Short mmCIF file of C-alpha atoms in Angstrom, two decimals:
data_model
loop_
_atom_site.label_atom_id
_atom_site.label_comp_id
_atom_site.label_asym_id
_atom_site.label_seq_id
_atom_site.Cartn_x
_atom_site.Cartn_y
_atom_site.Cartn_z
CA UNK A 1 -49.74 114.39 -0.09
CA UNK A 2 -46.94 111.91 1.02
CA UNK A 3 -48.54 109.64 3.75
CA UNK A 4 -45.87 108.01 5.52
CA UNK A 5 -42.39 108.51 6.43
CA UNK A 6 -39.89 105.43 5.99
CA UNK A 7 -36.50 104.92 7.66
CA UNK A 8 -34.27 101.67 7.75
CA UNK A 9 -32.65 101.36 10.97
CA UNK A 10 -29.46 99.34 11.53
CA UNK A 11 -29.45 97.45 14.22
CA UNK A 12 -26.21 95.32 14.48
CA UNK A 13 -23.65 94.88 11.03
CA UNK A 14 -21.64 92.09 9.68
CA UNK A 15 -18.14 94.18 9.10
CA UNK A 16 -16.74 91.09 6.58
CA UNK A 17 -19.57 89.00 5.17
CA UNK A 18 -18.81 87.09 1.84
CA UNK A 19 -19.88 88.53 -1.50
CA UNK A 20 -21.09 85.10 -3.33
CA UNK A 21 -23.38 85.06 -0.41
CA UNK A 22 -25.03 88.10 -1.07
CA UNK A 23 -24.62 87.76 -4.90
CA UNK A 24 -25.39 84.12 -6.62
CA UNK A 25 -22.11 83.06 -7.97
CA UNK A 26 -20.05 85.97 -7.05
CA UNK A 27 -16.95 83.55 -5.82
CA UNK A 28 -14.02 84.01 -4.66
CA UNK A 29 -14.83 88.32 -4.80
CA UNK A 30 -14.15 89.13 -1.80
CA UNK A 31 -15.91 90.24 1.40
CA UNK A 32 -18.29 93.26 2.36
CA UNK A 33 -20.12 95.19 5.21
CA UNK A 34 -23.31 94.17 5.57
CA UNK A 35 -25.49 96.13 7.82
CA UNK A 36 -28.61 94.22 9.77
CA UNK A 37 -31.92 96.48 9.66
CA UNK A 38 -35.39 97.23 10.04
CA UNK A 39 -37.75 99.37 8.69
CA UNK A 40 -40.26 101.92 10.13
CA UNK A 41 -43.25 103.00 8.17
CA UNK A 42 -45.23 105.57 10.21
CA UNK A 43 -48.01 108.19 9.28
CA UNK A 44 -51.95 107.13 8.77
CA UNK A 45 -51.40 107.16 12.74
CA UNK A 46 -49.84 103.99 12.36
CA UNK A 47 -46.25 102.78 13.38
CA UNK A 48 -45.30 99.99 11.37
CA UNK A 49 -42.70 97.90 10.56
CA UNK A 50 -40.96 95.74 8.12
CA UNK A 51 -39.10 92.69 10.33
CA UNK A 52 -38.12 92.82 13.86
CA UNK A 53 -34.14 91.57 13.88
CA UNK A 54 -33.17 88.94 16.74
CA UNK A 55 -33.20 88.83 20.19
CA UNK A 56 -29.24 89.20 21.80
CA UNK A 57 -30.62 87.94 25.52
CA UNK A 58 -31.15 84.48 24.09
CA UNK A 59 -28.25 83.62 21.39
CA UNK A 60 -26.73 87.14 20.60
CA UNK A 61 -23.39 86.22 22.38
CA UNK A 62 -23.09 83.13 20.23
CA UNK A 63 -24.03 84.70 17.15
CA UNK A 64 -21.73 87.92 17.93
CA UNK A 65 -18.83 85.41 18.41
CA UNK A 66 -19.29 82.58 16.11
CA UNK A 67 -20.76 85.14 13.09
CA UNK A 68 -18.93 87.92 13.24
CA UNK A 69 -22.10 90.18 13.92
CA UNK A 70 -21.24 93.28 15.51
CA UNK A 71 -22.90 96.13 17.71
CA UNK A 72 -26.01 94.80 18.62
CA UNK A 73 -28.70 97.36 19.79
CA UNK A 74 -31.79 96.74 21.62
CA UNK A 75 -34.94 98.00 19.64
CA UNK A 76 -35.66 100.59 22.35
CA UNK A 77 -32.44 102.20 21.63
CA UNK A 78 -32.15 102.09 17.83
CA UNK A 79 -36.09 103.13 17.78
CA UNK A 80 -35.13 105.84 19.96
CA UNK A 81 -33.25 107.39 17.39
CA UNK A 82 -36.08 108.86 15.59
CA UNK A 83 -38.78 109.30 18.98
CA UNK A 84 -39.95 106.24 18.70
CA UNK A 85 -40.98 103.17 21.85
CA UNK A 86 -41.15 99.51 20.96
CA UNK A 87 -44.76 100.31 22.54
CA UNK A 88 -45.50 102.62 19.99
CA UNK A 89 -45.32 100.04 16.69
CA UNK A 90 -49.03 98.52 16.26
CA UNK A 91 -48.21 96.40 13.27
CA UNK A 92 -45.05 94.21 11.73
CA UNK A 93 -44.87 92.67 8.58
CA UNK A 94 -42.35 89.61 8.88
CA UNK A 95 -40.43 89.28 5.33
CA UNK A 96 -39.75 85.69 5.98
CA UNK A 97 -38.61 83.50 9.35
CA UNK A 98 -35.01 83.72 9.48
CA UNK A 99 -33.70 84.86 12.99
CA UNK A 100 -32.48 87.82 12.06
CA UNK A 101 -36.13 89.03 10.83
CA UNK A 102 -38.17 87.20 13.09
CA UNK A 103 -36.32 87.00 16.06
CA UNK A 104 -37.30 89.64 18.41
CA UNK A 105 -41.30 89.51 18.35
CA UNK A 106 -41.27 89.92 22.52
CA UNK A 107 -39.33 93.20 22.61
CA UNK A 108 -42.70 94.27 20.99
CA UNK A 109 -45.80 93.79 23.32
CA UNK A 110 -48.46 95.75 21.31
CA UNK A 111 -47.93 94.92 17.37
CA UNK A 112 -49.89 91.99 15.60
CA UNK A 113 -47.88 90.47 13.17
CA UNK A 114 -48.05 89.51 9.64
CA UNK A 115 -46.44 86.75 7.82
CA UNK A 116 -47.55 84.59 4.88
CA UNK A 117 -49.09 81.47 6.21
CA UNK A 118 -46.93 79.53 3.68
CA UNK A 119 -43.80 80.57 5.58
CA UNK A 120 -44.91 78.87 8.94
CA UNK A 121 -46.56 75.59 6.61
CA UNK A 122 -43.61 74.76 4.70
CA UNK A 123 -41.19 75.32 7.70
CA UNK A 124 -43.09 72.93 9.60
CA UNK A 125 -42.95 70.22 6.56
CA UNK A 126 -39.33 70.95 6.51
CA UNK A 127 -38.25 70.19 9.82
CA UNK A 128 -39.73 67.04 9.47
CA UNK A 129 -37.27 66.13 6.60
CA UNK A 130 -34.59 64.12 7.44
CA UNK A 131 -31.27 65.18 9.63
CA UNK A 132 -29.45 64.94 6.22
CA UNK A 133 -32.06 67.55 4.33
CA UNK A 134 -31.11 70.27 7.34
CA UNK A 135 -29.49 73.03 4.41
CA UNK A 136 -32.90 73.93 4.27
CA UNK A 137 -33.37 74.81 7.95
CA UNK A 138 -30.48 76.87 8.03
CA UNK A 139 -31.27 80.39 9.79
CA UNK A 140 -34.59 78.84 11.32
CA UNK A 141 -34.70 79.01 15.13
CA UNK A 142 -37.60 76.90 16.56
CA UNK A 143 -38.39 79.60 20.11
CA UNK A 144 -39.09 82.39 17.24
CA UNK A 145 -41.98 79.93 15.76
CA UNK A 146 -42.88 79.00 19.43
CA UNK A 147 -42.85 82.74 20.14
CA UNK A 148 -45.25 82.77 17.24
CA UNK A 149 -47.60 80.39 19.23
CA UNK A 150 -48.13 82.87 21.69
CA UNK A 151 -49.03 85.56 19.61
CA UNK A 152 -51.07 83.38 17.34
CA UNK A 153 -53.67 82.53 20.60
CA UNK A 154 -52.92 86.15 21.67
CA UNK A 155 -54.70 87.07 17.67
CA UNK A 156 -51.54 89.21 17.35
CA UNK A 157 -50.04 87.00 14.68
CA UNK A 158 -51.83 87.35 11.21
CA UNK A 159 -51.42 84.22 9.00
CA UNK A 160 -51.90 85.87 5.23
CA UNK A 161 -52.48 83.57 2.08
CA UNK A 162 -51.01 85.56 -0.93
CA UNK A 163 -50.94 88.99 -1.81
CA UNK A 164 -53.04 91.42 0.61
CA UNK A 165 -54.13 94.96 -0.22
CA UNK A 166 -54.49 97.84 1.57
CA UNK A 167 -53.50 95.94 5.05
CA UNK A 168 -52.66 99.51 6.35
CA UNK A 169 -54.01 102.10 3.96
CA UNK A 170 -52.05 102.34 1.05
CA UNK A 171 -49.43 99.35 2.38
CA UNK A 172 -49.68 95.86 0.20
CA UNK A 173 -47.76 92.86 0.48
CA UNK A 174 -46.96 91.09 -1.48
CA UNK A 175 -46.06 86.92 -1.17
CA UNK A 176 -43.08 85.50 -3.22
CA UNK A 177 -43.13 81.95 -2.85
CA UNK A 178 -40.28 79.13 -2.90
CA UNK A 179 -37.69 82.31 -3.71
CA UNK A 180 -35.40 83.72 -0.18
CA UNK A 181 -37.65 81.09 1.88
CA UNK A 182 -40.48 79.66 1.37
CA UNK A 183 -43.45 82.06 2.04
CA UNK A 184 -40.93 85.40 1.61
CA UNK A 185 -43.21 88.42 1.57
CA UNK A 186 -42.53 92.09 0.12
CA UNK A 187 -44.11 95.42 1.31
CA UNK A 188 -45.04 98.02 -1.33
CA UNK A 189 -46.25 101.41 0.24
CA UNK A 190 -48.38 103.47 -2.20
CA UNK A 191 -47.35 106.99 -0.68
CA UNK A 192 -49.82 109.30 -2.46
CA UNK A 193 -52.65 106.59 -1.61
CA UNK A 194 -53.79 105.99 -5.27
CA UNK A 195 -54.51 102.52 -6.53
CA UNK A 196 -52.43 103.50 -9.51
CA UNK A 197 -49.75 105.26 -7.64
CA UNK A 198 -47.13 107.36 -8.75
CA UNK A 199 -45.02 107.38 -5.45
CA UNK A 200 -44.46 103.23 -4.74
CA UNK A 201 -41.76 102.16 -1.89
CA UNK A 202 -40.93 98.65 -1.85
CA UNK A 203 -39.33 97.10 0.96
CA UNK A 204 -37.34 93.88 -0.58
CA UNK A 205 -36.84 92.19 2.60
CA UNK A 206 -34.34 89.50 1.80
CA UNK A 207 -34.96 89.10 -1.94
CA UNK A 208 -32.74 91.85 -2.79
CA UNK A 209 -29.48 92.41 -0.70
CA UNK A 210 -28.09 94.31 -2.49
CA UNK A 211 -28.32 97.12 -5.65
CA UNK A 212 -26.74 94.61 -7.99
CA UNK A 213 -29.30 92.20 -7.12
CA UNK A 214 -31.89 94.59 -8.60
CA UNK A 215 -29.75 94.88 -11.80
CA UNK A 216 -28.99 98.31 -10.62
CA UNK A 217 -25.32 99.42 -10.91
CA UNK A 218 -25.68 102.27 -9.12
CA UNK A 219 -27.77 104.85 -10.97
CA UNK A 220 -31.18 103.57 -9.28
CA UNK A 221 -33.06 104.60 -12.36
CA UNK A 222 -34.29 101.55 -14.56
CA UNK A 223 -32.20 98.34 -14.42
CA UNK A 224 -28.95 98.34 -16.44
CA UNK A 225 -27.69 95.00 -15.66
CA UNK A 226 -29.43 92.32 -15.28
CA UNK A 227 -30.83 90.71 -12.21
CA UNK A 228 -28.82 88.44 -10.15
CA UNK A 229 -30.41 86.51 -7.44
CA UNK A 230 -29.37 86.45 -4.08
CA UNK A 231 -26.81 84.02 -2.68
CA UNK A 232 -29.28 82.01 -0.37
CA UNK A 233 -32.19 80.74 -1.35
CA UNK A 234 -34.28 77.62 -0.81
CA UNK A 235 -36.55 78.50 -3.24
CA UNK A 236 -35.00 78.65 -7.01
CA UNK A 237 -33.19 81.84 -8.81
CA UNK A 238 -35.80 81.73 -11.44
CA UNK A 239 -38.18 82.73 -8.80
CA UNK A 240 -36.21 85.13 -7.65
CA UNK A 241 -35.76 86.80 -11.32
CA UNK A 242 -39.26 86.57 -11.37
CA UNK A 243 -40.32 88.69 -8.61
CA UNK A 244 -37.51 91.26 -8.81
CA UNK A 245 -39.08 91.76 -11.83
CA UNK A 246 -42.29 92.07 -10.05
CA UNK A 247 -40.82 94.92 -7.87
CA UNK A 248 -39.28 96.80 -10.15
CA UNK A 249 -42.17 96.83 -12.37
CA UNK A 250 -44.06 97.89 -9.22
CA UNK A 251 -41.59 101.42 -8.79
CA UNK A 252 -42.20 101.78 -12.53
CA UNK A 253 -38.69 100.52 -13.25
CA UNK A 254 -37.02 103.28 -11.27
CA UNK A 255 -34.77 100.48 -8.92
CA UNK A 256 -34.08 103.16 -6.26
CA UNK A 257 -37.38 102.77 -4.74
CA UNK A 258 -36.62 98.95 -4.22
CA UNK A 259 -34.97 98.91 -0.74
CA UNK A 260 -32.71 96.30 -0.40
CA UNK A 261 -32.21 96.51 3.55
CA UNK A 262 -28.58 94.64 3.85
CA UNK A 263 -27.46 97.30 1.23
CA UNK A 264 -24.78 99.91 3.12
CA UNK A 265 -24.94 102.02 0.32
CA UNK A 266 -28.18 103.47 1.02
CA UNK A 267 -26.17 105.96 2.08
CA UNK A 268 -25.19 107.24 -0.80
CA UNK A 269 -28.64 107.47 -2.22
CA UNK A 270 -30.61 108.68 0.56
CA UNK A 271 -29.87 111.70 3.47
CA UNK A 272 -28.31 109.46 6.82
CA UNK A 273 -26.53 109.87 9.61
CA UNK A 274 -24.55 107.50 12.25
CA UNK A 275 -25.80 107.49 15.77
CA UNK A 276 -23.54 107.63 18.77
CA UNK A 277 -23.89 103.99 19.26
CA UNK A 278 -22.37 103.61 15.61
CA UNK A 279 -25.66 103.06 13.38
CA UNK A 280 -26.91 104.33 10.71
CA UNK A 281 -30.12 106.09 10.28
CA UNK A 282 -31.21 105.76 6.55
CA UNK A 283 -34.26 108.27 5.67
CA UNK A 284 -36.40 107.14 2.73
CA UNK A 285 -39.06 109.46 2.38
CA UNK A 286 -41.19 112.00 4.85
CA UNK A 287 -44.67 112.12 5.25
CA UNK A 288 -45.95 115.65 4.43
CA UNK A 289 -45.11 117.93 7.52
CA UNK A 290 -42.82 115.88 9.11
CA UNK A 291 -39.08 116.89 9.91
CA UNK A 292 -36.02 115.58 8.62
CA UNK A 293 -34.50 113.07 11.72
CA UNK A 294 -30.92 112.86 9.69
CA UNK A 295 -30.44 116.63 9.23
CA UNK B 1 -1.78 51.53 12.74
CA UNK B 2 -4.92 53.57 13.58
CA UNK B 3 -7.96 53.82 11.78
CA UNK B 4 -5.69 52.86 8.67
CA UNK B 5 -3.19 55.87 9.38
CA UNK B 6 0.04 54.95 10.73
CA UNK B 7 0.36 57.13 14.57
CA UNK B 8 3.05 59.19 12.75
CA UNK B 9 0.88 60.44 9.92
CA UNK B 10 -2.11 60.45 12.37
CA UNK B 11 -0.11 63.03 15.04
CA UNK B 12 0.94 65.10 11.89
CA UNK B 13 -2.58 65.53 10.80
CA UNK B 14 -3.61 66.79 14.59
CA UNK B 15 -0.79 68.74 14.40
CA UNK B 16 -2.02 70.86 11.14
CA UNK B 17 1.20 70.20 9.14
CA UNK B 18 3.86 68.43 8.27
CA UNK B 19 6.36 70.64 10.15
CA UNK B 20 8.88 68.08 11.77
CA UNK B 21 9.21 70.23 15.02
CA UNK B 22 5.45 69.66 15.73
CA UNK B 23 5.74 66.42 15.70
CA UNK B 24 7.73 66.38 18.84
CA UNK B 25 5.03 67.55 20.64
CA UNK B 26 4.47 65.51 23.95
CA UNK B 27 2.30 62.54 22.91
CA UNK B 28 -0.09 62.80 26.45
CA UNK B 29 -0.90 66.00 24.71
CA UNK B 30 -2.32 65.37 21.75
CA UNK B 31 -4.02 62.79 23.32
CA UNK B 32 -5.55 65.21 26.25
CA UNK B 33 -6.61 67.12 22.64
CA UNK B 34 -8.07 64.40 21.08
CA UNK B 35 -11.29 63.28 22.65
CA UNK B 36 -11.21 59.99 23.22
CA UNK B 37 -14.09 57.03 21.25
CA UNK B 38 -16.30 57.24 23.87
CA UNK B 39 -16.53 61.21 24.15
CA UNK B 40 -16.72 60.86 19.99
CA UNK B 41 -19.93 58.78 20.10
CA UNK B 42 -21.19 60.29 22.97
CA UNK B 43 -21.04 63.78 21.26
CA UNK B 44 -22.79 62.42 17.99
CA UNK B 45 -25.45 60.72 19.54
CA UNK B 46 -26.29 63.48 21.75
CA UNK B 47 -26.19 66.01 18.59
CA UNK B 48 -28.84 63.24 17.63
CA UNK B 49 -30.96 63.30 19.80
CA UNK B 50 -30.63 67.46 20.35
CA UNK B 51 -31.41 67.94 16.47
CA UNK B 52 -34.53 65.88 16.24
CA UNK B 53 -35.78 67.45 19.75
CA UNK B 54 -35.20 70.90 18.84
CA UNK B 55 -36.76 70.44 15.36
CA UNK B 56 -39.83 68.68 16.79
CA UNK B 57 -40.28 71.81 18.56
CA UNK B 58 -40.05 74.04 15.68
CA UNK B 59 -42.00 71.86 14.07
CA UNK B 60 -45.14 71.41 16.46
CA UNK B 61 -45.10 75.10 17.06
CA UNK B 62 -45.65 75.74 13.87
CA UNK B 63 -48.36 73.16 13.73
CA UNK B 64 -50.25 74.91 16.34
CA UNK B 65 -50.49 78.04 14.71
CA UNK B 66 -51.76 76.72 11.77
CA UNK B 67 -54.40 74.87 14.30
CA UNK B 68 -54.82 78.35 15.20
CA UNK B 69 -54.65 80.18 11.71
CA UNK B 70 -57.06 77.59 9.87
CA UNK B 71 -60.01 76.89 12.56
CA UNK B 72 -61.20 73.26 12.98
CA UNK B 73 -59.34 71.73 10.59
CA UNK B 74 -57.80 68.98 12.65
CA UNK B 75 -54.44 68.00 13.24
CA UNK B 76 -54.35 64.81 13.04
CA UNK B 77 -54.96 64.43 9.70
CA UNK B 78 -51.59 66.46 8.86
CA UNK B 79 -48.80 63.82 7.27
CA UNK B 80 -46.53 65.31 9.26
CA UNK B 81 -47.84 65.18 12.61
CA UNK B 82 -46.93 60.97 12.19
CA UNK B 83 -43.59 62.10 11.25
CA UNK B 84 -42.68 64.38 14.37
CA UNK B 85 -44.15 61.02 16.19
CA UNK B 86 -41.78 58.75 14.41
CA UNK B 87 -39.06 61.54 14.99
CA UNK B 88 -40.04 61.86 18.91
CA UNK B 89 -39.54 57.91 18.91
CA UNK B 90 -36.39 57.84 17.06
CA UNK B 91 -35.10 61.06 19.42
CA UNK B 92 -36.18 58.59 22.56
CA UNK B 93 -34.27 55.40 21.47
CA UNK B 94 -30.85 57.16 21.13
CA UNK B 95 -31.50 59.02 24.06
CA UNK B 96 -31.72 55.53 25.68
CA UNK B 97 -28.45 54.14 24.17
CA UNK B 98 -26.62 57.60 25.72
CA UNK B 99 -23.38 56.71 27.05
CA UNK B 100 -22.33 60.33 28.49
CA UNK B 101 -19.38 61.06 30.63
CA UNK B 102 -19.75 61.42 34.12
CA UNK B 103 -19.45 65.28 33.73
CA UNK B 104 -22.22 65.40 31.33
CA UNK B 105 -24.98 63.01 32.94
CA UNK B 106 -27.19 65.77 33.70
CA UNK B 107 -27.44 66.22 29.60
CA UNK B 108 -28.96 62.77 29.25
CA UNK B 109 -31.93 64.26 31.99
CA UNK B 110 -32.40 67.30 30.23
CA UNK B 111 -32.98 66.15 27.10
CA UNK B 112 -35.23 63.38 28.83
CA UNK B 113 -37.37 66.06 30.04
CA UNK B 114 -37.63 67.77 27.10
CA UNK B 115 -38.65 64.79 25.31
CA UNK B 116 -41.54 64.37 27.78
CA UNK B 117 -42.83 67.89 27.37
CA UNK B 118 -42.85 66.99 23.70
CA UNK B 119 -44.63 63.79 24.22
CA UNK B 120 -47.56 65.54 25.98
CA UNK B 121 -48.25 67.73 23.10
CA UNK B 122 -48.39 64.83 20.71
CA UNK B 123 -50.56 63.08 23.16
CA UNK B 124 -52.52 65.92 23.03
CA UNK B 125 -52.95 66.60 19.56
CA UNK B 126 -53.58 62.58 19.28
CA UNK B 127 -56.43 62.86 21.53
CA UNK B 128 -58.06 66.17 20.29
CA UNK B 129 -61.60 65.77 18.69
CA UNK B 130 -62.68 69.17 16.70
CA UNK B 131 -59.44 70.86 16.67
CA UNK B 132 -57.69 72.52 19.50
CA UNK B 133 -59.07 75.31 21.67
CA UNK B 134 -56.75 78.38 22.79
CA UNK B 135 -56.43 77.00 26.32
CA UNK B 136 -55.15 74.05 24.48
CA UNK B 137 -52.85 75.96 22.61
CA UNK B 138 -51.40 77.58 25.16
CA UNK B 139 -50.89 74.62 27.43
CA UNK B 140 -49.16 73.20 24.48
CA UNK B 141 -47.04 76.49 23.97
CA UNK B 142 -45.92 76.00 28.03
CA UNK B 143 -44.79 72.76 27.46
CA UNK B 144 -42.67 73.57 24.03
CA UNK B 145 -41.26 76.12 25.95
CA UNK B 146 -40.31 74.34 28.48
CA UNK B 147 -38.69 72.10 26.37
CA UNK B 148 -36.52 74.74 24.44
CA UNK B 149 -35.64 75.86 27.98
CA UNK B 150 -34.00 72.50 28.17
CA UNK B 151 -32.03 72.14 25.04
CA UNK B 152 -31.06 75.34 25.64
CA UNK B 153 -29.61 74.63 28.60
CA UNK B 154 -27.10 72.41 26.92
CA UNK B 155 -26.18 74.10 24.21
CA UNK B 156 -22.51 73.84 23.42
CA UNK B 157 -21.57 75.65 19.99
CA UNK B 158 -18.24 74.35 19.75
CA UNK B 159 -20.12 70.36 19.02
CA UNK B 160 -22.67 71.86 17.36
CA UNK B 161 -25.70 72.20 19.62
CA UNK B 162 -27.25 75.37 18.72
CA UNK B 163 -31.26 76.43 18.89
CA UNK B 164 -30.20 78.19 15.67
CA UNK B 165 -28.91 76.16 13.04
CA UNK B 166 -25.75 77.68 10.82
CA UNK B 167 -23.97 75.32 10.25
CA UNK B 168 -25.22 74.57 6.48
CA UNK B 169 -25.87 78.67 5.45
CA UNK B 170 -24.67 80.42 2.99
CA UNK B 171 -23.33 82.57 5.81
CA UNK B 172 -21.37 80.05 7.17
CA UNK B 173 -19.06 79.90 4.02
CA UNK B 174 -18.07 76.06 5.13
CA UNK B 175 -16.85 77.02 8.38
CA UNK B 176 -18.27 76.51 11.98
CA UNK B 177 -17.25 78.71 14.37
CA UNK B 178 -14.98 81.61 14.51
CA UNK B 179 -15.52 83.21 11.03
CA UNK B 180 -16.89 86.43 10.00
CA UNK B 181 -20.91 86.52 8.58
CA UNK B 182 -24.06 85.47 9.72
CA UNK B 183 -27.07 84.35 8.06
CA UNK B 184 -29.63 86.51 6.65
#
């Protein structure tokens, strides 16, 4: 029996964002939506969650206006599209530290956290590189790490080393060093339970944007093209070949079940539907029993 | 001559082109839109000192929750625990060669204060013995925070100071503000 149900929630959306950033060495292509999202993982009674977006109070103005992101939602309204509280979600797996993932830990008072421990170490060595080595601080804000402080002495933040199994029942992540960032993590969710499962989910985080990325034109069944790294990285592209190769290997090549969150056409692959606050609701799978939230 | 531009060519670079009817704009002007060499240093010495501050806090918060995440290991033996001192010392002596306008004094104080609540971490973490406690931790936290209150206070995107750095992301496709696409 399916255990959990798995939606990606958009949150706020680039409307033009450039395509070489989103696919290495795509120049001069042109521009696309991008869509900023998080992902809910609930049955097991557990809430979880894959990244927490950023917080609006603090920079969102600045952001909205100097990066073109659009129709920011708090996560007690975007939650509240499929009966969900911020209160509710007991545990968060951070993909990596960029604002936009990590930026929002307060709007959730009862989660613990889970990032690799590499992400916070080499972050710290890195801002204490020189002014002229900041390209690899880019996307970093120092109150989400300080934020982190709090919940470290709180024991809500969960430093992992590596590749963790069964952290919820069933839900592994998975570490991909020096690739997006640093200590960039992945989620698999074994759905049927089994150690050799038959029904995997991967959440990409940020080391797949896109379908393309995945070597996936658009038939989601094994990869047709081959991989192309994403446009950002402070790691190297090899890495990033290296664990989309991981992933899809881990779906048994079938690249659908790779979710590349920044991807808007989800929607064409899986049922959605666009809120009243102009979102989209993306519904991966259901948990046996449960109800369709997109119908 | 100016900075080895003749004024004409100089005004027809502010203007953004060499349309001939631009340059007939009034020359007090282009000078009101020009800051002036003083404003110019100010504003890079302050970016400075705001850079090194604000990544001194990132960088001692992360510290402490590694002191948190790896129990009794201490501190002080980190390498880069001497470089955020260094840093914090550097960040200090331009703060104390700030020249700001008389409309931006209270900067220079705000960044002073941050740079104290800094200092009292460091002093903290030099005097530890056996790693830091949680009450430690959390003193340290109130101080960082206090800190980020600061810089925050003077944040002005349109020189640069930002608590999140864009400037150099993939995002920002080369251009500062204004443009569509935001880091991810």
């Amino acid at each position: 029996m399916t255990q959990y149900s798995i939606w990606v929630l958009e949150y706020a959306y680039v409307t033009k964002f450039h395509r070489s950033g989103v696919l290495y060495g795509a120049h001069n292509q042109g521009y696309l939506k991008l869509p900023y999202c998080y992902t809910v993982i609930k049955g097991n009674g557990h809430v979880a969650m894959v990244d927490v977006g950023y917080n609006d109070k603090d920079y969102g103005k600045a952001i909205a206006d100097g990066l073109g992101v659009k129709n920011w939602h708090s996560p007690r309204t975007v939650l509240a599209e499929i009966g969900l509280r911020p209160e509710d979600v007991d545990t968060i797996f951070i993909s990596h530290a960029h604002f936009d993932h990590f930026g929002n830990v307060e709007d959730f008072p009862r989660a613990t956290f889970y990032i690799q421990e590499r992400e916070i170490a080499k972050w710290v060595w890195a801002m204490s590189l020189p002014e002229r080595m900041r390209f690899v601080l880019s996307g970093i804000d120092p109150g989400d790490i300080l934020r982190g402080v709090e919940l470290a002495c709180n024991r809500r933040l969960v430093c992992v080393d590596g590749d963790c199994e069964d952290v919820l029942p069933g839900i592994d992540l998975h570490a991909a060093p020096d690739t997006h960032t640093w200590g960039s993590m992945w989620i698999a969710v074994r759905n049927d339970g089994r150690r050799e499962s038959q029904d995997v989910w991967v959440l990409a985080g940020d080391l797949a944007y896109q379908f393309e990325n995945l070597g996936d034109s658009g038939a989601g069944g094994a990869p047709d093209g081959m991989f192309i790294p994403v446009g950002l990285a402070v790691g190297s592209q090899m890495n990033l070949i290296a664990t989309t190769e991981q992933m899809v290997k881990q779906v048994g090549n079938e690249t659908r079940r790779v979710i590349p969150i920044h991807e808007e056409r989800l929607r064409d692959r899986f049922p959605s539907r666009i809120t009243d606050k102009g979102l989209r609701i993306t519904e991966i799978c259901l948990a046996g029993g449960v109800r369709s939230l997109v119908a | 001559m100016d900075g080895g531009l003749t004024t004409v060519t100089r005004e027809r670079m502010l203007s953004g082109g060499s349309d001939g009817l631009r340059l007939q704009e009034p020359r007090s002007r282009l000078r009101a839109d020009v800051p002036d060499d003083r404003a110019i240093a100010y504003r890079v010495s302050l970016r400075e000192v705001f850079d090194g501050l604000r990544a001194l806090i990132g960088q001692v918060s992360g510290l402490l929750i590694l002191a948190q995440a790896r129990r009794g290991r201490d501190l002080r033996d980190m390498p880069t625990i001497a470089v955020a001192r260094e840093r914090w010392r550097e960040a200090v002596e331009t703060l104390g060669r700030l020249d700001p306008p008389a409309d931006r004094a209270a900067d220079r104080e705000r960044l002073r204060l941050a740079a104290d609540h800094i200092d009292a971490v460091l002093a903290r973490i030099d005097r530890m013995r056996g790693g830091l406690t949680d009450p430690d931790i959390m003193d340290a936290a109130r101080h960082l925070t206090a800190a980020y209150r600061l810089l925050q206070s003077i944040c002005d995107h349109s020189i640069g100071l930002a608590m999140v750095d864009l400037r150099d992301a993939c995002c920002c496709c080369g251009r500062t503000l204004g443009f569509e696409g935001a880091g991810t």
